[in-house]
C-alpha positions in Angstrom: 5.8 85.0 92.3 8.0 85.7 95.3 8.0 89.3 96.7 11.7 90.5 96.7 10.9 93.9 98.2 12.9 94.3 101.4 10.9 93.4 104.5 12.3 96.4 106.5 14.0 99.7 106.0 16.6 101.2 108.4 17.8 104.6 109.3 20.5 105.7 111.7 18.1 106.2 114.6 14.3 106.5 114.8 11.8 107.6 117.4 9.1 105.4 115.8 8.9 102.1 114.0 6.4 102.0 111.2 4.5 98.7 110.6 2.8 98.6 107.1 -0.1 96.1 106.9 -2.3 95.4 103.9 -5.5 94.8 105.9 -5.4 97.6 108.5 -3.1 100.3 107.2 0.1 101.7 108.7 0.9 101.9 112.4 3.7 104.1 113.8 4.7 102.9 117.3 7.3 104.7 119.5 10.4 102.9 120.5 10.1 104.2 124.0 6.8 102.2 124.4 8.5 98.9 123.4 8.3 96.7 126.5 9.5 93.3 125.2 10.7 91.6 122.1 10.6 87.8 121.8 12.0 85.7 118.9 10.7 82.1 118.8 13.3 80.1 116.8 12.6 77.8 113.9 11.6 74.3 114.9 13.2 71.2 113.6 10.2 70.8 111.2 11.2 74.1 109.5 8.2 76.1 110.8 8.5 79.9 110.5 10.0 82.0 113.2 7.8 84.3 115.2 8.9 87.7 116.4 6.6 89.3 118.9 7.0 92.9 119.9 5.0 94.0 122.9 4.4 97.8 123.1 2.5 99.5 125.9 -0.6 99.8 123.6 -0.2 97.2 120.9 1.2 93.8 120.2 3.0 93.2 116.8 3.5 89.7 115.6 5.7 88.9 112.6 6.1 85.5 111.1 8.9 84.7 108.7 12.4 83.4 108.3 15.8 84.8 109.4 14.2 87.3 111.7 17.2 87.5 114.1 18.7 90.4 112.0 15.4 92.3 112.1 15.4 91.8 115.9 18.9 93.2 116.1 18.0 96.2 114.1 15.0 96.8 116.4 17.2 96.5 119.5 19.4 99.4 118.1 16.4 101.6 117.2 17.4 101.4 113.5 14.2 100.0 112.0 12.2 102.7 110.2 9.5 100.5 108.5 8.5 96.8 108.5 6.3 95.2 105.9 5.6 91.8 104.3 8.5 91.2 102.0 11.3 89.1 100.8 14.8 90.3 101.9 17.1 93.0 103.1 19.9 92.7 100.6 22.4 94.8 102.4 22.8 92.4 105.3 24.4 88.9 105.5 21.1 87.3 106.6 18.1 87.3 104.4 15.1 87.9 106.5 11.6 87.5 105.1 8.4 88.6 106.7 5.4 86.5 105.5 2.8 87.7 108.0 2.5 90.9 110.0 -0.3 91.5 112.5 -0.7 94.6 114.7 -3.3 94.2 117.5 -4.5 96.6 120.1 -3.5 95.8 123.7 -0.9 93.6 125.2 -1.1 89.9 124.3 -1.2 88.1 127.6 0.0 84.7 126.1 3.2 86.3 124.7 4.6 87.8 127.8 
């Protein structure tokens, strides 16, 4: 069964982005601590995209498809919550997050 719950929620403007993980609970990270966002595009073989968000205290790694619209919402401080899920029906693109990992520290191999 495919999860059709939206993978992210938006609001007009947020001070924090909330990342909901099944294994480690929920993290609220401030937008003013976001240092870098990097989207690795889908390869010719159809592998999932990877969106890496590097904060001053944590690294968030999201794997899925059509993550460019999620990145755009993050750039505008509009993302309120991110979770593993199927789609964001109100947008033209249909992003899906299949894996979400929040790790303490800055990932040296992603910068």
